[in-house]
Tab-separated table of C-alpha atoms in Angstrom:
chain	number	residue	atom	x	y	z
A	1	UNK	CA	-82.156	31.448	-6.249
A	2	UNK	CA	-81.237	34.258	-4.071
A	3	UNK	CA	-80.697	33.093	0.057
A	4	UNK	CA	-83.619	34.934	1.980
A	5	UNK	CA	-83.500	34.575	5.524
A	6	UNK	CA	-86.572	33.224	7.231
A	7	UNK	CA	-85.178	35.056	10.604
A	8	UNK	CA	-87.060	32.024	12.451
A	9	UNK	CA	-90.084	29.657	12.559
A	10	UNK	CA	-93.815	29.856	14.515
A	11	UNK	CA	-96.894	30.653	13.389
A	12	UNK	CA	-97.572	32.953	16.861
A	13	UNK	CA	-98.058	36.429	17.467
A	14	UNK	CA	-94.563	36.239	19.333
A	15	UNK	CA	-92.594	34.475	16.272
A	16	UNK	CA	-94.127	37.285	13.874
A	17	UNK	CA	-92.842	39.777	16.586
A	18	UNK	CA	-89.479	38.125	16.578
A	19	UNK	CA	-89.350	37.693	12.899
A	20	UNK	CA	-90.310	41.763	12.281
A	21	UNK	CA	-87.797	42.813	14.925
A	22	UNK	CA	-84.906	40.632	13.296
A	23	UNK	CA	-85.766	41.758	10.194
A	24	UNK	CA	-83.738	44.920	8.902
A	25	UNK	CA	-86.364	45.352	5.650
A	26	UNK	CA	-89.000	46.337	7.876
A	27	UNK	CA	-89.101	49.990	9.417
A	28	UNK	CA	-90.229	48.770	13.202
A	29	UNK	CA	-93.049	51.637	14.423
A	30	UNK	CA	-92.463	54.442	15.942
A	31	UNK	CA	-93.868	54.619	19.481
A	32	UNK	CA	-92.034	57.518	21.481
A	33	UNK	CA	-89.787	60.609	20.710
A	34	UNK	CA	-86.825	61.435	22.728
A	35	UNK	CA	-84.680	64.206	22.053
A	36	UNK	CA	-80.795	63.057	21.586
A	37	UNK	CA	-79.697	65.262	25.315
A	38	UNK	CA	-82.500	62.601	26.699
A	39	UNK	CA	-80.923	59.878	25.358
A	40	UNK	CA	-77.117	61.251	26.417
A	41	UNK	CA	-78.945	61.750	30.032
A	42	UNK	CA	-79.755	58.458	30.447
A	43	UNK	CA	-76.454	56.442	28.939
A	44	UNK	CA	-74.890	58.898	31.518
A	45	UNK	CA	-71.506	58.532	29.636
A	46	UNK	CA	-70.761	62.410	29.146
A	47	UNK	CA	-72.204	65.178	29.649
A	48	UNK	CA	-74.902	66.595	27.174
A	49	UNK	CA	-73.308	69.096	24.728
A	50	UNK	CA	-69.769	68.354	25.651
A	51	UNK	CA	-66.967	66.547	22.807
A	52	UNK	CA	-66.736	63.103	22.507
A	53	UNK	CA	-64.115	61.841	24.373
A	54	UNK	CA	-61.443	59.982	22.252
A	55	UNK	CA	-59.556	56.581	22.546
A	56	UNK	CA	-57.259	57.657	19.316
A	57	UNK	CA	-56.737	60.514	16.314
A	58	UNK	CA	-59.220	60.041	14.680
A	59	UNK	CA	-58.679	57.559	11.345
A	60	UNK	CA	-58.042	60.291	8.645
A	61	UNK	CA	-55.247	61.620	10.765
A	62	UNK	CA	-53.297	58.335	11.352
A	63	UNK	CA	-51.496	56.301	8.979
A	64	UNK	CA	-53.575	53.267	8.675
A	65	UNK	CA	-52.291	49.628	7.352
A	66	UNK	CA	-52.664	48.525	3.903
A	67	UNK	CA	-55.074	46.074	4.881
A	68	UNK	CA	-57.461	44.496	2.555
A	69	UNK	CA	-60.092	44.162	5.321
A	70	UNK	CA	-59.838	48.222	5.941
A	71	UNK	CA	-60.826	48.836	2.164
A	72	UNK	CA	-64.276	46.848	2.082
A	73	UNK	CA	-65.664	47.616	5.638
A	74	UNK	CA	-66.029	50.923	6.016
A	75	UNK	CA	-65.694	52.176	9.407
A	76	UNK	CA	-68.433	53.481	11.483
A	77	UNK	CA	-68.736	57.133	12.039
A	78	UNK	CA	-67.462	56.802	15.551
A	79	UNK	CA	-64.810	54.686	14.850
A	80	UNK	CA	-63.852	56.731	11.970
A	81	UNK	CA	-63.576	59.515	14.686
A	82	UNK	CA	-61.648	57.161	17.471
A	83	UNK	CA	-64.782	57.861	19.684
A	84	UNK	CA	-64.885	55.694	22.959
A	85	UNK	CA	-66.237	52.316	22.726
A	86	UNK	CA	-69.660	52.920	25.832
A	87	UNK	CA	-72.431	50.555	26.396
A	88	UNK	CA	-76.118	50.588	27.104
A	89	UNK	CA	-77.954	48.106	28.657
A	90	UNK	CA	-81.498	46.840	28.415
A	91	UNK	CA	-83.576	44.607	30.799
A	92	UNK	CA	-86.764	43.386	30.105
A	93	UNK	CA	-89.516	41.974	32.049
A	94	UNK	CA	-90.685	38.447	31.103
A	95	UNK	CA	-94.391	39.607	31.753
A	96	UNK	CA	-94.876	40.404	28.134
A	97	UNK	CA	-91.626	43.032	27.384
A	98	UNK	CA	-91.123	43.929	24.133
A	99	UNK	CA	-87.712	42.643	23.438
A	100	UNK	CA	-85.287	40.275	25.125
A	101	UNK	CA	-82.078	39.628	25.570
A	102	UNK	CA	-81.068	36.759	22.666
A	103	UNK	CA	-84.000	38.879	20.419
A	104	UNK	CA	-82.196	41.835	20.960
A	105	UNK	CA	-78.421	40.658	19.987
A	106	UNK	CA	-80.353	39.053	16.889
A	107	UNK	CA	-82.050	42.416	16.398
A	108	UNK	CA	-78.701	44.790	16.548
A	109	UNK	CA	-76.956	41.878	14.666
A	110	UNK	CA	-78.622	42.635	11.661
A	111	UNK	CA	-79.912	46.220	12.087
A	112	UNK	CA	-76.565	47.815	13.700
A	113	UNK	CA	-72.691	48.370	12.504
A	114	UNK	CA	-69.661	47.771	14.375
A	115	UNK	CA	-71.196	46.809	17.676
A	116	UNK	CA	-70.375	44.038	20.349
A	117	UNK	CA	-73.825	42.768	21.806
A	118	UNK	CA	-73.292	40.673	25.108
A	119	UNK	CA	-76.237	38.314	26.232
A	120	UNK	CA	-77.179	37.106	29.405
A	121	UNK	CA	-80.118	35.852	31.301
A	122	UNK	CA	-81.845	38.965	32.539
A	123	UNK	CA	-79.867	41.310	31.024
A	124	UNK	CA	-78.397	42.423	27.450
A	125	UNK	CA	-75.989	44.780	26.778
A	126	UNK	CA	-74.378	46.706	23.625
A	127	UNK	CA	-71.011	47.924	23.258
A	128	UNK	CA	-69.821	50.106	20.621
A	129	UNK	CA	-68.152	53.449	19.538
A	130	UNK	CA	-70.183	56.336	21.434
A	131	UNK	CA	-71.431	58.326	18.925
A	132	UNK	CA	-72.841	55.061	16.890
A	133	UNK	CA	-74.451	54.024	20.392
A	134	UNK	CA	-76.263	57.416	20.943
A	135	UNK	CA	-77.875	56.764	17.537
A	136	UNK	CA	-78.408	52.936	18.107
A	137	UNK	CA	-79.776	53.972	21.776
A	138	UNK	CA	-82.419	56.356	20.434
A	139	UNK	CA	-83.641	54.031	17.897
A	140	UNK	CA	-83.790	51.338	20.494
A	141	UNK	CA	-85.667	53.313	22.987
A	142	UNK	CA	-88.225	55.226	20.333
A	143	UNK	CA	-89.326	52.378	18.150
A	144	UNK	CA	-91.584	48.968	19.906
A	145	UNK	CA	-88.363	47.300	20.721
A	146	UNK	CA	-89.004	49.580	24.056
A	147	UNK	CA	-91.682	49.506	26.804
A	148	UNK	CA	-91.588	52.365	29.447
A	149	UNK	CA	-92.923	50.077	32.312
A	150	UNK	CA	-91.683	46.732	31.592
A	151	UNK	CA	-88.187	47.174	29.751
A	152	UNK	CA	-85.659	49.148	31.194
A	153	UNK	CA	-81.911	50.870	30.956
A	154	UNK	CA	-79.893	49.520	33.705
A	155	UNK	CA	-76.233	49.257	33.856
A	156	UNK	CA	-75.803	47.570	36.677
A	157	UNK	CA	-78.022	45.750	39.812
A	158	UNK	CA	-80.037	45.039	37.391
A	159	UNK	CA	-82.461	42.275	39.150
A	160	UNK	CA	-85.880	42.514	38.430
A	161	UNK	CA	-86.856	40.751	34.964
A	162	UNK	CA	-88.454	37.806	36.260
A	163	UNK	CA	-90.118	38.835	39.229
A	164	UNK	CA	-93.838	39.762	39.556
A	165	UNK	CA	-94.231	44.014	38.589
A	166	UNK	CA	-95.107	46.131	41.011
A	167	UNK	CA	-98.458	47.499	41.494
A	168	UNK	CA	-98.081	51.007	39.646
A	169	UNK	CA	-97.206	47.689	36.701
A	170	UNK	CA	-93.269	48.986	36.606
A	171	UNK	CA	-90.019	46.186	36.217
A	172	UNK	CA	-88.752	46.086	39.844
A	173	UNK	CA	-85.648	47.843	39.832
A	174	UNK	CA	-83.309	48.239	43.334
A	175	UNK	CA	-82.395	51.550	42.653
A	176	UNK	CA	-85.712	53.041	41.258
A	177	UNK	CA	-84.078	54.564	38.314
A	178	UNK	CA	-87.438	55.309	36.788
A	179	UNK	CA	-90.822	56.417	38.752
A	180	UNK	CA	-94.364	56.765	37.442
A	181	UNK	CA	-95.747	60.728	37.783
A	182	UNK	CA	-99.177	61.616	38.511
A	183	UNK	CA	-100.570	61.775	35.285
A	184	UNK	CA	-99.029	57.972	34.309
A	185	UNK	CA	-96.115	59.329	32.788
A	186	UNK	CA	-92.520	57.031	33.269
A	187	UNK	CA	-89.808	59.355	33.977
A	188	UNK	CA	-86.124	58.286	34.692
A	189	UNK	CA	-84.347	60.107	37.764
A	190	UNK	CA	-81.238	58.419	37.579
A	191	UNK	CA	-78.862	57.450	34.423
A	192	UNK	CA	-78.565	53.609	33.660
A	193	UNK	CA	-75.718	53.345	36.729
A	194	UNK	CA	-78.079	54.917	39.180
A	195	UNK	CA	-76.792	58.348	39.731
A	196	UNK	CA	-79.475	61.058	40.203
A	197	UNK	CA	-79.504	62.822	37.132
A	198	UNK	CA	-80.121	66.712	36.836
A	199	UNK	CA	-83.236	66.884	34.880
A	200	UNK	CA	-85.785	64.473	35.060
A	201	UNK	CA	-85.963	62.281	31.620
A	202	UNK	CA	-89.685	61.207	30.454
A	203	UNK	CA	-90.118	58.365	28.281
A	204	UNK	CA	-93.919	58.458	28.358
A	205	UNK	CA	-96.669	56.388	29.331
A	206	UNK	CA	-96.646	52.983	29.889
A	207	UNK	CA	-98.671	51.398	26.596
A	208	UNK	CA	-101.948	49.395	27.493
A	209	UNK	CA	-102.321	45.832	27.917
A	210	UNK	CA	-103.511	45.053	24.164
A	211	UNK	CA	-100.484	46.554	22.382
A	212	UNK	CA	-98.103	44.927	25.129
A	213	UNK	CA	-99.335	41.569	24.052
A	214	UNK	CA	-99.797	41.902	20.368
A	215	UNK	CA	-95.852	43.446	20.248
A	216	UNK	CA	-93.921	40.836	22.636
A	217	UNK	CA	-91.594	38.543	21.825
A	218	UNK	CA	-91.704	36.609	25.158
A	219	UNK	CA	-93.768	32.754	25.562
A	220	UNK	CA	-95.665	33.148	28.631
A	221	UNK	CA	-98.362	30.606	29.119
A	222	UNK	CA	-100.284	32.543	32.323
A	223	UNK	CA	-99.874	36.153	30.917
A	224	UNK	CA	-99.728	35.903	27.313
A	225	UNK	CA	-99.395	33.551	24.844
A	226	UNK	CA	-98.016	30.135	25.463
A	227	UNK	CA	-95.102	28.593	23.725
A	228	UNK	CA	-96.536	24.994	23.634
A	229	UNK	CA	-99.479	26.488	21.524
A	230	UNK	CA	-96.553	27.277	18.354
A	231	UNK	CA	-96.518	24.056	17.184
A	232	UNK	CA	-94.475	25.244	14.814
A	233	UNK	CA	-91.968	26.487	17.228
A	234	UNK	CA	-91.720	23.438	19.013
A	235	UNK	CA	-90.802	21.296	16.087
A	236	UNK	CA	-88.335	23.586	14.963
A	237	UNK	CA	-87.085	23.349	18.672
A	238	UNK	CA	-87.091	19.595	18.953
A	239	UNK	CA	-85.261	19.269	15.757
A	240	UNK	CA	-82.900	21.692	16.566
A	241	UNK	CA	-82.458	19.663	20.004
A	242	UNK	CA	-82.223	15.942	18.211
A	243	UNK	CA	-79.391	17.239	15.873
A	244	UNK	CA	-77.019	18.808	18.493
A	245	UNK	CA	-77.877	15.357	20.167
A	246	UNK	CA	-76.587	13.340	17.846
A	247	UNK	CA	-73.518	15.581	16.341
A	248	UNK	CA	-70.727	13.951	16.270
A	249	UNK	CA	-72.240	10.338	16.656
A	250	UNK	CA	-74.727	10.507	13.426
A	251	UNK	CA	-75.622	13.785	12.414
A	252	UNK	CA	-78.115	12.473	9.754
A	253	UNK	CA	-81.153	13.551	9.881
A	254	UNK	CA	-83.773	10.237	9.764
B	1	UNK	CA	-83.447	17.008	75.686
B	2	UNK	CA	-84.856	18.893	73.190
B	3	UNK	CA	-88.151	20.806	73.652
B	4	UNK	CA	-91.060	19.057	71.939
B	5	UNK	CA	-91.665	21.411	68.936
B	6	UNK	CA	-95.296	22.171	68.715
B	7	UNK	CA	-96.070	22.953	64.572
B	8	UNK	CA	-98.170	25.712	64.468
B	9	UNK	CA	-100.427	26.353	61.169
B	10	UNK	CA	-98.503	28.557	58.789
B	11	UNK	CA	-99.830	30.480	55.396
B	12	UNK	CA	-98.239	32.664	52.712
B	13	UNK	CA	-99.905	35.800	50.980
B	14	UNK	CA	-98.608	36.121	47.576
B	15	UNK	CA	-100.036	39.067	45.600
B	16	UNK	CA	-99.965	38.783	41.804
B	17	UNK	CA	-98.214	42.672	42.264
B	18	UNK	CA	-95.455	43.654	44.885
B	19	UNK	CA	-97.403	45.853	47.209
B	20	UNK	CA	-96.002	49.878	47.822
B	21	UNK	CA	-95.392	50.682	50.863
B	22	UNK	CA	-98.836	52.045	51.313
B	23	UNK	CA	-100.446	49.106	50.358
B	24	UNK	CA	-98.617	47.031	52.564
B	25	UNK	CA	-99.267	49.281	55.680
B	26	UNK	CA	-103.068	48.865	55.455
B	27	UNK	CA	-102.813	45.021	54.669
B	28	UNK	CA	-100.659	44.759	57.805
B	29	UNK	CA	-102.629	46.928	59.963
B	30	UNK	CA	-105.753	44.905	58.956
B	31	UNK	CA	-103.721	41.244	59.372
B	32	UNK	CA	-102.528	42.272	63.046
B	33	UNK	CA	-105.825	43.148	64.348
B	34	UNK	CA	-106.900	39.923	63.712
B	35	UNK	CA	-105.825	37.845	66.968
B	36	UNK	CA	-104.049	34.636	66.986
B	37	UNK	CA	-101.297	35.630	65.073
B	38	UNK	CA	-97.683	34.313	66.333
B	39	UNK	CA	-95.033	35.378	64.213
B	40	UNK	CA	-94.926	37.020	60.788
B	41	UNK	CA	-92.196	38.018	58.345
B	42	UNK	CA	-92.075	39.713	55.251
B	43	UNK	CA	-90.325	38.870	51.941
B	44	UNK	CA	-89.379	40.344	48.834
B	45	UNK	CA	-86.522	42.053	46.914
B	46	UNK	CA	-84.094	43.928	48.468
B	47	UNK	CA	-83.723	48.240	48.637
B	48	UNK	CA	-80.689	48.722	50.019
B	49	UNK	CA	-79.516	52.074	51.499
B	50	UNK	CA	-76.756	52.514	49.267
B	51	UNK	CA	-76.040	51.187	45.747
B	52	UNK	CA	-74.393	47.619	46.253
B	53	UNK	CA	-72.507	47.403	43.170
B	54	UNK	CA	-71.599	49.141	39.701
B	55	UNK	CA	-69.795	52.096	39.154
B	56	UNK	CA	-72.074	53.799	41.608
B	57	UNK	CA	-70.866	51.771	44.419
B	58	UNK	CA	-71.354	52.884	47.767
B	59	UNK	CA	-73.340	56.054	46.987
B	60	UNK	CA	-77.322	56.578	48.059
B	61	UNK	CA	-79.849	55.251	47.000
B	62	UNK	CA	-82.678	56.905	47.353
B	63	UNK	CA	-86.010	55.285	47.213
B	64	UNK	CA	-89.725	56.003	47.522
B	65	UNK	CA	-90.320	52.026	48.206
B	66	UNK	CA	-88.276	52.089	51.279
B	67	UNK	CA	-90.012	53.757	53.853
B	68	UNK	CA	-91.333	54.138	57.701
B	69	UNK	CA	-94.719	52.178	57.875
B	70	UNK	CA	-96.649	51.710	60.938
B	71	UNK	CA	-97.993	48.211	61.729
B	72	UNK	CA	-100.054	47.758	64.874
B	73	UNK	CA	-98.801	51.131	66.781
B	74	UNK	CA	-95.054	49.944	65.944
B	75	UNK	CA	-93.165	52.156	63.436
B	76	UNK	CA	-90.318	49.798	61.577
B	77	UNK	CA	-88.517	50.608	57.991
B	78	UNK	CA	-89.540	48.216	54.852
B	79	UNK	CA	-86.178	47.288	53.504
B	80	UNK	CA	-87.672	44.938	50.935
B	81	UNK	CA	-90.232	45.925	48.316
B	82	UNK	CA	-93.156	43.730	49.503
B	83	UNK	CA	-93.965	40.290	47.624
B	84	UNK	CA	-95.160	38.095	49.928
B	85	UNK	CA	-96.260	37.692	53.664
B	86	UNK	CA	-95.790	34.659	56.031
B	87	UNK	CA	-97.215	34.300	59.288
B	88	UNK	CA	-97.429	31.515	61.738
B	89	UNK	CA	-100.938	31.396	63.362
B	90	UNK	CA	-102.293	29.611	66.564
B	91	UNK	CA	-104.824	27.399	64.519
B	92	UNK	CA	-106.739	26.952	60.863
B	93	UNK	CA	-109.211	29.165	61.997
B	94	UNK	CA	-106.908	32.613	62.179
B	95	UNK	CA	-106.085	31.480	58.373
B	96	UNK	CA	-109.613	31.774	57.689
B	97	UNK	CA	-109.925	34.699	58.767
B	98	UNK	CA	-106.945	36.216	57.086
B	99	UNK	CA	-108.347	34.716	54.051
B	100	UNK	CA	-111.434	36.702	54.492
B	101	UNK	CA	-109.124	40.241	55.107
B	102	UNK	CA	-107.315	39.141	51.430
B	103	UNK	CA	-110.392	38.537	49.436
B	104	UNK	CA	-111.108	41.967	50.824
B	105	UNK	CA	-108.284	43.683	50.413
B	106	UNK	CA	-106.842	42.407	47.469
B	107	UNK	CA	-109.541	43.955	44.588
B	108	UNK	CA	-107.524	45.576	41.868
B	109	UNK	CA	-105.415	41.950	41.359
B	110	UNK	CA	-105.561	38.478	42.644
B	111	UNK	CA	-103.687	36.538	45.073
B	112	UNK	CA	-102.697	33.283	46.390
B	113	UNK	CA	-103.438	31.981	50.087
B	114	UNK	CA	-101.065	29.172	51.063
B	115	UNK	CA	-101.234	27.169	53.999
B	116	UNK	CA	-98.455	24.405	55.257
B	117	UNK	CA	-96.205	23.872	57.827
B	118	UNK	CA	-92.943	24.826	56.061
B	119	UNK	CA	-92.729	28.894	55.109
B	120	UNK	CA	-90.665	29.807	58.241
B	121	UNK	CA	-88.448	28.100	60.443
B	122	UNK	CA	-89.667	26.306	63.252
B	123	UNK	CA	-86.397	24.426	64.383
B	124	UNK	CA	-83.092	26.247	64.784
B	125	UNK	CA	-80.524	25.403	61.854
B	126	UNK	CA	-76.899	25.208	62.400
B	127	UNK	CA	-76.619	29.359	61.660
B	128	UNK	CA	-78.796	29.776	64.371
B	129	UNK	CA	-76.811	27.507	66.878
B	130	UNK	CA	-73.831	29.419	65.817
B	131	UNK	CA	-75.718	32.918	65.972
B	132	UNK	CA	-78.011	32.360	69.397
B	133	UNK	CA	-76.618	29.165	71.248
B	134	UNK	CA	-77.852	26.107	72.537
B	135	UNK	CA	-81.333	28.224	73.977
B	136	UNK	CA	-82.195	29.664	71.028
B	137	UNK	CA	-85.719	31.263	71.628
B	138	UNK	CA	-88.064	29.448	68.864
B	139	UNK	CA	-90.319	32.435	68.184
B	140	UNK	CA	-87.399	34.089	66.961
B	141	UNK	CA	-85.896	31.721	64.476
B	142	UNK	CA	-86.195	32.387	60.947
B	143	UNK	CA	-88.031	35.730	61.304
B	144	UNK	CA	-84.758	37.709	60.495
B	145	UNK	CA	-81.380	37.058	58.553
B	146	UNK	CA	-78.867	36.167	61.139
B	147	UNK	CA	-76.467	38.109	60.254
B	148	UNK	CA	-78.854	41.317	59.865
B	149	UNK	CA	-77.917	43.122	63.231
B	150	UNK	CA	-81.518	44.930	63.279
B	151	UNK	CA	-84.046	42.206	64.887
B	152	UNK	CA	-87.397	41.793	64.840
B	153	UNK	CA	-89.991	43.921	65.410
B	154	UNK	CA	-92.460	43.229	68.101
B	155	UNK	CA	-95.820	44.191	67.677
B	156	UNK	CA	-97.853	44.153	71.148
B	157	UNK	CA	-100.993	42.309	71.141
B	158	UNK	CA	-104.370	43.645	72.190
């Protein structure tokens, strides 16, 4: 019988959220459009219209090794054209964000090519060749893996995931890189490093409460749903636990 | 010999939502009419004048959270967003009251009114020996970081 991933256990709204994010079959929906010099704006890497910069000739022009390795993976389109290897970087609140940062390596891991996802605490960050990341970034920020209000691009001082939102319901963020308009609408100012950026950037409005909490893949017991309700979860979790326990003294499972 | 230390009634406003600077103005303005009020600070994250750290090191930061408010006739610039408020009253009764301002105030999302001894400093810490000396005036302790060189600001009483 063929291997089919189970991409992880729970019976919760959050698990299935997890599970459909993980899950490269299913085409997440579609929740925002931003236009590609938006996207370029915001990763703040070059400047919109202008050639990719290049870290080598491009792989057609070089003399490669004969290297088994080379002749089953193909390489990405950016590598292929010795683009730059540039990063984006995602924070997400813990009141009820969309996405965080172990879902999100998980996510790219089996959604994305030649990438290099780092994963911390508050913070979660993707490198790879810039042309591949422009793509990757758009898809990221357009589909429900993105909230304008409580996820947001910051490459650095990026402090604000776990604290309480503000009262206009926006991520804190030090440098304001993103302020809510008059008519509700989230608009970035600055690029991800927190330089002012020509044109304003608008990534909508923030969604309403009901679709926050039926698309997030965080446990919280006061503002959503509460991870000692999955029992499912939880055994999976304890089991998990008791193995890595006992690895290397019995690693039997009773 | 060391002063006795008298422990005045303390209590914490924590809004479920940092306030905006507006916000914050009118709470304040309403919390320092009320009399009996010794010391208050505060708290929350930080908006510094210039990006701390990144590539964008050292250049501004502008920000519509930090701002000139005007507390009780005394014009002062947040430098924090503002997530909670401590003050240090003369007895349980000025809590009471401040309770009554919050349940006013606070409409559009809940809050949380604690009362203790412990939110601010009441006895001077090794810092402050090192910072103000052996006569260290008490009201002053804990109400800004010591090695902020803006103080306080003093708000006069009616």
């Amino acid at each position: 019988m063929a291997y089919k991933p189970q991409y992880g256990p729970g019976t919760s709204v959050v698990a299935e959220n997890r599970r459909r994010q993980m899950n490269p079959d299913i085409e997440l929906e579609k929740v925002r459009d931003v236009t590609d010099e938006d996207v370029v704006l915001i990763l703040g890497h070059r400047a919109p219209g202008s050639a990719y910069p290049t870290a080598h000739p491009p792989l057609a022009e070089q003399q490669e090794p004969d290297c088994p390795i080379r002749k089953i993976v193909e390489a990405t389109p950016g590598a292929k054209a010795g683009d730059r290897v540039r990063y984006i970087q995602f924070v997400d609140s813990m009141y009820n964000g969309p996405s965080q940062p172990y879902q999100r390596t998980y996510t790219e891991c089996y959604r994305f090519r030649g990438i290099d996802p780092g994963t911390l605490s508050g913070r979660q960050i993707v490198e790879c060749r810039e042309r591949d990341l422009e793509g990757y970034a758009k898809w990221l920020i357009e589909t429900e893996m993105f909230e304008p209000a409580l996820t947001s691009i910051r490459g650095a001082t990026v402090h604000g995931h776990s604290l309480r939102l503000a009262e206009d319901g926006l991520m804190f963020d030090m440098l304001q890189r993103c302020v809510v308009g008059d008519e509700g609408v989230v608009t970035y100012v600055k690029d991800q490093i927190g330089e002012p950026l020509d044109r304003a950037v608008s990534l909508g409005k923030p969604l309403d409460d009901t679709w926050v909490k039926a698309h997030t893949t965080i446990f919280h017991s006061l503002v959503g749903s509460s991870y000692r309700d999955d029992e499912e979860y939880i055994e999976y979790i304890v089991r998990i636990h008791s193995l890595r326990t006992k690895y290397g003294f019995m690693p039997v499972e009773e | 010999m060391t002063e006795a230390v008298v422990d005045y009634p303390q209590c914490r406003i924590t809004p479920l939502r940092m306030l905006k600077p507006d916000s914050a103005e009118l709470l304040l303005n309403g919390i320092v009419e009320i009399s009996g009020i010794r010391r208050m600070t505060i708290n929350g994250p930080n908006l510094p004048r210039t990006v701390p750290y990144g590539p964008a090191r050292g250049k501004p930061n502008p920000n519509s959270n930090r701002k000139f408010i005007t507390v009780g006739g005394s014009e002062f610039e947040l430098h924090v967003q503002v997530g909670t408020i401590i003050l240090e009253v003369l007895d349980d009764e000025v809590i009471e009251k401040i309770r009554a301002l919050c349940d006013r105030f606070f409409t559009k999302f809940p809050y949380q009114l604690q009362t203790g001894k412990k939110y601010m400093k009441t006895q001077p810490t090794v810092a402050d020996y090192a910072k103000y000396g052996p006569n260290a005036d008490l009201r002053m302790l804990g109400l800004t970081d010591p090695r902020n060189k803006e103080g306080p600001v003093i708000i006069q009483g009616r």
